[in-house]
XYZ file of C-alpha atoms in Angstrom:
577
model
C 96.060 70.336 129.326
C 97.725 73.711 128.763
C 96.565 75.187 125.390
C 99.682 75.156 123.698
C 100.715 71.380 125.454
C 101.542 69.397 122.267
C 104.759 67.292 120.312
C 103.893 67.764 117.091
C 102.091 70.172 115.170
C 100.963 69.856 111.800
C 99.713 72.476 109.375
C 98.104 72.369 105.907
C 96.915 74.420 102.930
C 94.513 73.203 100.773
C 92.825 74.178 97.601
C 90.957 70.748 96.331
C 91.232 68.671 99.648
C 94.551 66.663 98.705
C 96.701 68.410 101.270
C 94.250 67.760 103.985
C 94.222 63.800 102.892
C 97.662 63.671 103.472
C 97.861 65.756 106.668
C 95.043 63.250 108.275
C 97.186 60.026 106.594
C 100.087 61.741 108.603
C 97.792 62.810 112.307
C 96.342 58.917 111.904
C 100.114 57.289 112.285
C 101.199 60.165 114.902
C 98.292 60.665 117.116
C 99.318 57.368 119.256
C 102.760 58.611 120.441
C 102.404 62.102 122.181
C 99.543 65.172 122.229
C 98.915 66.021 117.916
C 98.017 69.158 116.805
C 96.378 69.327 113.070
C 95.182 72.754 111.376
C 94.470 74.343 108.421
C 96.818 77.382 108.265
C 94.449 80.148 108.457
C 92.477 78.659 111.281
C 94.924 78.781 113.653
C 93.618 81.130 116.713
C 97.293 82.257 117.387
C 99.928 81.662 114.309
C 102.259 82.364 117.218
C 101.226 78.952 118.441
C 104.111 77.585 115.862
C 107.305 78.622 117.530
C 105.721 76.543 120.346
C 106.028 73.582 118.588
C 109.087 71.131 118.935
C 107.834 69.675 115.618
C 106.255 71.046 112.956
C 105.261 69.318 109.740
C 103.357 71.352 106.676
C 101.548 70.250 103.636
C 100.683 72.449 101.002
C 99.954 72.882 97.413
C 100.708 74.934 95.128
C 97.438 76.739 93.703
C 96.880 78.204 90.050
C 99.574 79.120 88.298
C 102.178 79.558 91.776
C 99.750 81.195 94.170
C 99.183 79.535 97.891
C 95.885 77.843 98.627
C 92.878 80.145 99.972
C 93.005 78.954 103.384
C 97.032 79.190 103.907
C 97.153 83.314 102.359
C 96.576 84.893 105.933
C 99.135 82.279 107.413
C 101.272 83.294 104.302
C 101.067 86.648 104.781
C 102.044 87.021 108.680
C 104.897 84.492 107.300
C 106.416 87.397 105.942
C 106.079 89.708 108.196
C 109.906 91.384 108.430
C 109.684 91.923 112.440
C 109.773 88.247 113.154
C 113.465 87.589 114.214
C 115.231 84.925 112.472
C 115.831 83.017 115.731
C 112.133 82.659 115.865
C 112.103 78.820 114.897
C 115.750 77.596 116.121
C 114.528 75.209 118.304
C 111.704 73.404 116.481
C 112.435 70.643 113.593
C 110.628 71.285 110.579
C 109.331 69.457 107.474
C 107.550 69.883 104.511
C 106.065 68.201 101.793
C 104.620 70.390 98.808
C 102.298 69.374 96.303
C 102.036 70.264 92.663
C 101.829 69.541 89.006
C 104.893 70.003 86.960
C 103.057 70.751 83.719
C 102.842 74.301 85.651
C 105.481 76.693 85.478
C 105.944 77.122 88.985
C 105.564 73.900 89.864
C 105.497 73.376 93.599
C 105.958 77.146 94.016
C 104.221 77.607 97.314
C 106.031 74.717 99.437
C 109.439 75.928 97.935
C 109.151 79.482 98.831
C 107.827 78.234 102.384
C 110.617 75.958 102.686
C 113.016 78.490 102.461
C 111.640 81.235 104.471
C 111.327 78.308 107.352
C 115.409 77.978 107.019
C 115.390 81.815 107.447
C 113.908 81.495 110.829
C 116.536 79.259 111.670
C 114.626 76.134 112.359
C 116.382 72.748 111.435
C 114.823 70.192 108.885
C 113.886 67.189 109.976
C 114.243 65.624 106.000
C 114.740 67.430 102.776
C 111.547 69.383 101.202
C 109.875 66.873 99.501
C 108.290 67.740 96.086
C 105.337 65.610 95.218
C 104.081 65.500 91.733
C 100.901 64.611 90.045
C 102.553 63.822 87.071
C 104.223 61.007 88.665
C 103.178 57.427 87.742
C 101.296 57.158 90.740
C 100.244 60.428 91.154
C 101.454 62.444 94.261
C 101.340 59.349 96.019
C 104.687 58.227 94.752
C 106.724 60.912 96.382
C 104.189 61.604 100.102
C 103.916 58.284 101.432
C 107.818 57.658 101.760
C 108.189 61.283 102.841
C 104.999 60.117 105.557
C 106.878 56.374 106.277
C 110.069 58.641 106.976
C 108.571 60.791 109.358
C 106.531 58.835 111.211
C 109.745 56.635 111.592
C 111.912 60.187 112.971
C 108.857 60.390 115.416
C 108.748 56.576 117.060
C 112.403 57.882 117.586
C 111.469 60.879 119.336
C 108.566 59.456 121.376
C 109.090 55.727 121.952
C 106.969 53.783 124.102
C 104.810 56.623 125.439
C 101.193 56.249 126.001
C 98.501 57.842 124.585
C 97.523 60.806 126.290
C 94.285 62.660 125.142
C 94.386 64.447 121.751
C 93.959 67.987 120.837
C 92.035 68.446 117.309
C 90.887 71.544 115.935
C 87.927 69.833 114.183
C 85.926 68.152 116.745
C 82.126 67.660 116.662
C 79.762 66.724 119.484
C 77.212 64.877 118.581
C 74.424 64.736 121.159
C 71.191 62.398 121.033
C 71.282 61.528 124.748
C 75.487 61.615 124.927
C 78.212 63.040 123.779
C 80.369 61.447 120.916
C 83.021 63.280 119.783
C 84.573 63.192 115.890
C 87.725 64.367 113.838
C 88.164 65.208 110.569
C 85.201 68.197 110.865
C 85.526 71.595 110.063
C 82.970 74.752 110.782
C 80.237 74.398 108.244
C 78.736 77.329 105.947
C 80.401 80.660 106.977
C 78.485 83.196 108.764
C 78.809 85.553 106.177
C 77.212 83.634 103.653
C 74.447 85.052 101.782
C 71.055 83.049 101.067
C 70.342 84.340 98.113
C 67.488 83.760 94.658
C 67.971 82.746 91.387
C 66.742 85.184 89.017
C 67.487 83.597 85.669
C 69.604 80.379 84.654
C 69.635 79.589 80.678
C 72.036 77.988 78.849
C 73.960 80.087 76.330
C 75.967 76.993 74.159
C 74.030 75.503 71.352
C 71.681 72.701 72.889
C 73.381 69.966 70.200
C 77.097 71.381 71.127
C 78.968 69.189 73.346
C 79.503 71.179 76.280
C 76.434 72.686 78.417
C 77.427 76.100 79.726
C 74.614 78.495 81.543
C 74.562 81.887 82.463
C 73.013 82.360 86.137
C 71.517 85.563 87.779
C 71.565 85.521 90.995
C 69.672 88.320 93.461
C 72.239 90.356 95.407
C 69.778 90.355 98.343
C 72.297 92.507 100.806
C 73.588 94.835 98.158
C 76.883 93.557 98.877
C 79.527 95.326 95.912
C 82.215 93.149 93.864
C 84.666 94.550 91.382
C 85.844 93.169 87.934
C 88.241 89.776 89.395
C 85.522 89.533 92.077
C 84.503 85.763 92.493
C 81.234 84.361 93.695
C 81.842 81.208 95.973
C 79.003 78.663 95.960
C 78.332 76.696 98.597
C 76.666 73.303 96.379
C 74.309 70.598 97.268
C 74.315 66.938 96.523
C 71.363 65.352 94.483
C 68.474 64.328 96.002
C 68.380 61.060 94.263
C 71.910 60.077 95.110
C 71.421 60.845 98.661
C 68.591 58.467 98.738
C 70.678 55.739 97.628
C 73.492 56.287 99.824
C 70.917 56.444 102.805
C 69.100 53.427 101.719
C 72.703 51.264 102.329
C 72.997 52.362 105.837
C 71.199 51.127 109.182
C 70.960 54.737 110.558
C 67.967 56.760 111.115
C 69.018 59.806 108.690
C 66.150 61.675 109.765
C 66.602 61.367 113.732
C 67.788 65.219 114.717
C 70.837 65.682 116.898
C 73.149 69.067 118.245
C 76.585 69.047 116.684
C 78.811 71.900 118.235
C 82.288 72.417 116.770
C 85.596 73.547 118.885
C 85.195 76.801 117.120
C 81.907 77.470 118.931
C 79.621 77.838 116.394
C 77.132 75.314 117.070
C 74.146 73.630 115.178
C 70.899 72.462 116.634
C 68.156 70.160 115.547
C 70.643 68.741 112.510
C 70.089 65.195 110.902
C 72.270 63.178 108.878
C 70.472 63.815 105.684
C 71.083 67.048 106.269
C 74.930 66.705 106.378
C 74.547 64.254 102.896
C 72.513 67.162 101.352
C 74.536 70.174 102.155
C 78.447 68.999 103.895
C 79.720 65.229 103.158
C 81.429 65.226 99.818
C 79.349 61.860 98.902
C 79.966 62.702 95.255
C 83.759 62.590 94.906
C 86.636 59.633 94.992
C 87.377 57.871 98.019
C 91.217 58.467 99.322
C 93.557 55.373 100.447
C 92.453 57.351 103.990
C 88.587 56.540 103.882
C 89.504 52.380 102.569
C 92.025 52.433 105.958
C 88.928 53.603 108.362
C 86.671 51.521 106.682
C 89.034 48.606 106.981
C 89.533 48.726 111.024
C 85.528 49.412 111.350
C 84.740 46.298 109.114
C 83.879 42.923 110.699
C 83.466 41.069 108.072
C 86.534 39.041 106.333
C 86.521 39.026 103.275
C 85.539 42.994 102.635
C 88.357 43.878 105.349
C 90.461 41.840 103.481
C 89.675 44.130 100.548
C 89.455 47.208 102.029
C 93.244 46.527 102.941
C 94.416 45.367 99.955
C 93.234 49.170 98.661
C 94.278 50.981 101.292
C 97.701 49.496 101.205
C 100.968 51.883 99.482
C 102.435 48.875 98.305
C 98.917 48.469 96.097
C 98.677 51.520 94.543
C 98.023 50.629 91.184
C 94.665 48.244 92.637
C 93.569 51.282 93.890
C 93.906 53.834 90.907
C 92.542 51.130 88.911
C 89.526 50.767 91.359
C 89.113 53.964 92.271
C 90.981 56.977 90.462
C 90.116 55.954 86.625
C 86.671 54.970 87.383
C 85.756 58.095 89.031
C 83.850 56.443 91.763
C 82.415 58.123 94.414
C 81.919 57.464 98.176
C 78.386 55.987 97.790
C 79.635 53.475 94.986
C 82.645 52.228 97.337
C 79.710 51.768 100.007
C 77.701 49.835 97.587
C 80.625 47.512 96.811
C 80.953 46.599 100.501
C 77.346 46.170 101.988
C 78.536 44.299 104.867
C 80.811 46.875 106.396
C 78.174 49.707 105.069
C 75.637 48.472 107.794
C 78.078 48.442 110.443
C 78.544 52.118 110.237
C 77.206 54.491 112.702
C 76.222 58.177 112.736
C 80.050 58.879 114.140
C 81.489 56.831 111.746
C 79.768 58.222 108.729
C 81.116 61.839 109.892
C 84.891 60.969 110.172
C 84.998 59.004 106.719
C 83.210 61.020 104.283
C 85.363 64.417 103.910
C 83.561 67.536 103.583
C 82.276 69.482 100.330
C 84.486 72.237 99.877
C 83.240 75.586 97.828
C 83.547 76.249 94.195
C 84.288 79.717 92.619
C 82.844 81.339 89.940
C 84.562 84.306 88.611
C 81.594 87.102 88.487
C 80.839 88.105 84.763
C 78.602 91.300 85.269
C 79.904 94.630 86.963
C 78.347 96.107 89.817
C 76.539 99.188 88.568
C 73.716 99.847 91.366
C 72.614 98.330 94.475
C 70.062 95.988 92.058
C 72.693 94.942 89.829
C 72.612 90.864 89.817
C 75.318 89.232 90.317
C 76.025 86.650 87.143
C 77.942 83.754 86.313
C 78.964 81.476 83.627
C 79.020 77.598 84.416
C 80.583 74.533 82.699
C 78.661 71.525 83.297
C 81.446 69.133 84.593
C 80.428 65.953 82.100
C 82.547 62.542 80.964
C 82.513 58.820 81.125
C 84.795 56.100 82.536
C 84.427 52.458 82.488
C 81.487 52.959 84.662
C 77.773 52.931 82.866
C 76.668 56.183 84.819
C 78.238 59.358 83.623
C 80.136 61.379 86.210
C 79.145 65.009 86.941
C 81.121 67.570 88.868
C 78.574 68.284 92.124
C 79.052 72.086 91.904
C 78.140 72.701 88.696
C 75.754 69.794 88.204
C 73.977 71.604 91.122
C 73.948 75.102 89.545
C 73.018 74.350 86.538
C 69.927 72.517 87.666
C 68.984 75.280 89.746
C 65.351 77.454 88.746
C 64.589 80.379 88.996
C 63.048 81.269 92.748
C 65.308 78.436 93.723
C 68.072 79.724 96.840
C 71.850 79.578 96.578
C 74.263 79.548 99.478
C 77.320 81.950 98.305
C 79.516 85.044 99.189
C 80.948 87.377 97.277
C 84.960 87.178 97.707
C 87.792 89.904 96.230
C 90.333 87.756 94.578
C 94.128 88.717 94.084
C 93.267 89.348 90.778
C 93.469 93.549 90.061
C 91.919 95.338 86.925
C 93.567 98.994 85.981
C 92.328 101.890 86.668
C 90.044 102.402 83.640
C 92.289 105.223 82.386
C 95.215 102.628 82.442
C 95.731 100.800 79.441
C 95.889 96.832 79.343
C 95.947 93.852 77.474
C 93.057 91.284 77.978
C 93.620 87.603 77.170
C 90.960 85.204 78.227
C 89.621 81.813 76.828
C 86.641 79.798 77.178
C 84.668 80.746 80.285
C 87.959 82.103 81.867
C 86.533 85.415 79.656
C 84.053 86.143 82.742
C 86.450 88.455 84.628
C 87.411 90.444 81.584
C 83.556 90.806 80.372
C 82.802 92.396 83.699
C 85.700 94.851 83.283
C 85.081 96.099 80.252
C 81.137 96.276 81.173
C 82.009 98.016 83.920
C 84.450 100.792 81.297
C 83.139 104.345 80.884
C 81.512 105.529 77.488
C 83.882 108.057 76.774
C 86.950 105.059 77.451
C 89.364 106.546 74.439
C 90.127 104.484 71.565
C 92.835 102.315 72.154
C 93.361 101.828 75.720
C 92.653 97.879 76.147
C 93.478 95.285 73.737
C 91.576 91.793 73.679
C 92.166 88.899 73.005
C 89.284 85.672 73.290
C 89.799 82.239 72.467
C 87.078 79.888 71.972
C 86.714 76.378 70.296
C 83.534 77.510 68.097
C 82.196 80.791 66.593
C 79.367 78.884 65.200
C 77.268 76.094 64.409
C 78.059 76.249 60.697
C 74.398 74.088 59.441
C 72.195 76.488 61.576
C 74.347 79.740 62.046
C 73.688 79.573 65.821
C 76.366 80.209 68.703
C 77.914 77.112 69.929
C 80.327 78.224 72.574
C 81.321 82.061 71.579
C 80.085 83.255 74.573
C 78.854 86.978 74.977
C 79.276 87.707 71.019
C 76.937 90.608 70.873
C 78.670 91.843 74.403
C 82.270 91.332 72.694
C 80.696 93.122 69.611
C 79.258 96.139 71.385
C 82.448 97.073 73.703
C 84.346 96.717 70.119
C 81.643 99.566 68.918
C 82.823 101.416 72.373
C 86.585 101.803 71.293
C 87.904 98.571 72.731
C 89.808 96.469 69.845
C 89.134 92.718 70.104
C 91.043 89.871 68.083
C 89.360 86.152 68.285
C 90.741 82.978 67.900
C 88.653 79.848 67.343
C 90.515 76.864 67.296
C 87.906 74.246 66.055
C 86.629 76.419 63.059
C 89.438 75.268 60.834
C 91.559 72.080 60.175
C 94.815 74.561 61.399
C 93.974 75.237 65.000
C 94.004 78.926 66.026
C 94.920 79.740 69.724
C 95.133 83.808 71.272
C 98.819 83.187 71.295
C 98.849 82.899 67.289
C 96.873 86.639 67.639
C 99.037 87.688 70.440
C 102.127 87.003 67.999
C 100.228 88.213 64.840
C 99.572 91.744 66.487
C 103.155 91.840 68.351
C 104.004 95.142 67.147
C 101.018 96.815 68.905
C 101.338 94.375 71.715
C 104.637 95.617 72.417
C 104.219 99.465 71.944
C 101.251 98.569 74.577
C 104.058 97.364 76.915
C 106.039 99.723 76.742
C 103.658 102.147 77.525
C 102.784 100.684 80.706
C 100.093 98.884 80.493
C 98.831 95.981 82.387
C 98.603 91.926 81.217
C 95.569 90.378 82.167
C 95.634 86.257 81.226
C 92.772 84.204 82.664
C 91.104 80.951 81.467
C 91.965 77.169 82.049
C 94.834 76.236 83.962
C 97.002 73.598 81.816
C 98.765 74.542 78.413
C 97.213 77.825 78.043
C 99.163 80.109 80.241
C 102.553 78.877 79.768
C 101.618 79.369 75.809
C 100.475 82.639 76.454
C 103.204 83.796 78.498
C 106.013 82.536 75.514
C 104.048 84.530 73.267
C 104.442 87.828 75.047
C 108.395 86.880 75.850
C 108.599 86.211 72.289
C 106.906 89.572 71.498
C 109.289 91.158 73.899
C 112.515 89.129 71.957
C 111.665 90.423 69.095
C 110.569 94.289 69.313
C 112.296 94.775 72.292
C 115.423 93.339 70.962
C 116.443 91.467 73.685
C 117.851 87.890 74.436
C 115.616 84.907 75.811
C 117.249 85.688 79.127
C 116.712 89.371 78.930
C 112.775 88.775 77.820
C 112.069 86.388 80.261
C 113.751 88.850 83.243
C 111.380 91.333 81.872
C 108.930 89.323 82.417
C 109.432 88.232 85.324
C 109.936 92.156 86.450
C 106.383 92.918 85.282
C 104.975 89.608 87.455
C 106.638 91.295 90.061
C 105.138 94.696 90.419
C 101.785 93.133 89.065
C 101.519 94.504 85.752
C 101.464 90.518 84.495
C 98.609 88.977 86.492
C 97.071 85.304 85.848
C 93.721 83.918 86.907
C 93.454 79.996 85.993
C 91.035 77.030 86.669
């Protein structure tokens, strides 16, 4: 089959796997009806490839506070490349469904603006954008799976009664004991450009009888690789031992038997077992999607777990399977557990297409890069609650990290994030809270002695500033930094909003110090907001519009345009978790 010989393509962007679920729910009801093409974005060999398509269908979320998902920026970016004629598209049919949260600001921001810069290439849609939301009743759920009933239903239009042909995949594996098996729903493993690298040092920093566990890691820069203030380190995490065990002990499979596995992108892997791929790729830790009930439904044999498995894979059963599933946190291996039957049924193949893969975590890099020795340090959260289950639920990543010793090796690379300090000569304004204060303690440890007196203004928010019955820190993180670069001309302003019955955020300081906020505008300086991703930014971002209402003397309408002028030419940046 020619290269480019398919109906339908479709194309997602993905920050915390939802996307993809979607995209596969789609590929699963179209793959039957003519040749299916599913990527990522940005692993597309040729984005050309599109305009070949006489169908195209995207889904993508909207990432942070508006920005496009990691792996859809390169795709993004030849998107708007102003040679492409706006006939490019005329004679494919489009769609798009966007995902989002509308607690953000720009909710959906990333599948509107792609929306309309399809229409400018003059492509026709096959059904209006749809904007799924997570604040929905049912999650995004509610507003995808009629958008996915709807096209599927356009494409039995387009293609009925054809045959099967073979499929094109980018993810396929080859799986080779004595023959070769092929499975979907596979990407490349780690990058080659990952580092293996030591941990130096790993000690937690929050009071040991404060509620939340947060550790500051050194980690060797074995390759001397630089990073600048906004400079991320992405960490490639492992599942626990213990829970692999279990999961192992439910299947029938020899997880220690070694086999190839090549991918379509040619980078292959020899002498691999299935432990392996529990320990370091299959996401056994996180919640099951309707997808992985549906594939374990048409492998089970057994009646009345099939009969189950349906009954939570169905759309008109949602709430079963938030109920089951979504509130209780369960992961992969506890879903197993609940069906033992169907679990022992399950071959090497099938384990590979169910369980999704573990995607990276980022960690915003909280020391600056002052020699070729200089470690390379983060600060971690330890990801920690209860549901109605008896275990508690940890996030892998940070579970992982924080559980790491000294000695021990860490798969990560250094990656340069959109995020841009000033020039250190450049005045700004620094608001950060919690551990979203990583990026902004590397800055300003990376700042000159001679930095003159007023050129950055600070501004930290913390629950904590300490543990009032034994004077210890509980989570004012880097106090005696925060305190030195104060000594080095930089002015700092806390907020803790637990230390008091009236709770104190950084916007109460931003508005309490408006007057020298605003003269620091209006100098030019830059805005710098980074921390976690819900209330806080949108709070923030009033306060400075409010600052600019009132010392600027302008309208709500004129503040907020000036605002939105400053997000344009990047002097307002946001980094959010």
């Amino acid at each position: 089959m020619d290269e480019y010989d398919f109906g339908i393509l479709i194309i997602y962007g993905t920050e915390t796997g939802n996307s993809e679920d979607y995209a596969f729910q789609l590929f699963d009801q179209l793959k039957h009806l003519t040749n299916v093409l599913i990527s990522e974005a940005d692993s597309l060999s040729d984005f050309n490839i599109i305009s070949s398509a006489k169908y195209l269908v995207f889904v993508v979320s909207t990432s942070g506070q508006g920005t496009e998902p990691r792996n859809f920026k390169k795709f993004w970016k030849f998107l708007l490349n102003t040679s492409i004629p706006n006939t490019w598209l005329q004679r494919t049919s489009c769609a798009v469904l966007a995902l989002g949260d509308s607690i953000y600001q720009r909710y959906n921001y990333c599948g509107k603006r792609l929306y309309r810069r399809l229409l400018q290439f003059g492509c026709k849609m096959l059904t209006p954008l749809c904007l799924a939301n997570e604040e929905d009743p049912n999650g995004s759920d509610t507003q995808a799976l009629p958008w996915i009933e709807t096209i599927v239903m356009k494409m039995k239009n387009f293609f009925p009664d054809v045959l099967r042909p073979k499929l094109v995949e980018i993810y396929t594996v080859h799986i080779k004991f004595y023959d070769i098996i092929e499975a979907s729903y596979f990407g490349s493993l780690t990058p080659v450009t990952t580092l293996a690298c030591s941990i130096l040092d790993n000690k937690r920093i929050t009071d040991a009888d404060h509620f939340q566990q947060i550790n500051l890691i050194d980690v060797e820069n074995r390759r001397n690789v630089q990073w600048v203030a906004g400079s991320v380190l992405r960490v490639f995490p492992k599942n626990e031992l213990s829970l692999v065990s279990k999961l192992e002990s439910l299947l029938e499979i020899d997880c220690h038997k070694k086999f190839n596995i090549k991918f379509s992108n040619g980078h292959p892997i020899e002498f691999v077992t299935l432990h392996d791929l529990f320990v370091d790729h299959l996401d056994i830790n996180a919640v099951p999607k309707r997808r992985f009930f549906q594939r374990l439904s048409q492998i089970s044999a057994h009646s009345v777990e099939k009969e189950r498995l349906d009954e939570l894979s169905s759309s008109h059963n949602l709430e079963d399977y938030y109920s089951y599933c979504c509130r209780s946190r369960r992961n992969h291996f506890e879903v197993l557990r609940d069906f033992p039957n169907t679990s022992l049924q399950l071959t090497l193949i099938d384990v590979a297409n169910l369980i999704p893969r573990m995607k990276p975590r980022d960690y915003s890099i909280c020391s600056s890069f002052e020699s070729a020795n200089s470690p390379i340090s983060i600060i971690v959260s330890l990801v920690k609650y209860r549901t109605v289950i008896k275990e508690p639920r940890y996030g892998t990543c940070s579970r992982y990290l924080c559980n790491l010793l000294p000695g021990d090796q860490l798969s990560c690379e250094i990656i340069h994030t959109d995020l841009k300090f000033p020039d250190p000569q450049t005045s700004s304004i620094l608001v950060a809270t919690g551990t979203g204060c990583a990026s902004i303690h590397a800055f300003l440890q990376s700042l000159p002695c001679d930095t003159p007196r007023s050129k950055h203004l600070v501004f930290l928010g913390f629950r904590f500033e300490k543990n009032l019955n034994r004077n210890q820190e509980k989570d004012y993180l880097f106090r005696e930094d925060w305190e030195r670069f104060n000594k080095k001309n930089i002015e700092i302003f806390t907020a803790f909003s637990r230390d008091q019955s009236n709770k104190i955020y950084v916007q109460h300081r931003l508005i309490e110090q408006g007057k020298i906020v605003w003269k620091y505008i209006q100098n030019g300086c830059y805005i710098i907001v980074t921390g976690g991703s819900k209330r806080m930014p949108d709070d923030v971002y009033d306060a400075f519009r409010s600052i600019v209402c009132e010392n600027g003397h302008m309208s709500v309408d004129e503040a907020s345009r000036f605002m939105q002028k400053l997000e344009r030419i990047g002097r307002y940046q946001t980094e959010t978790y």
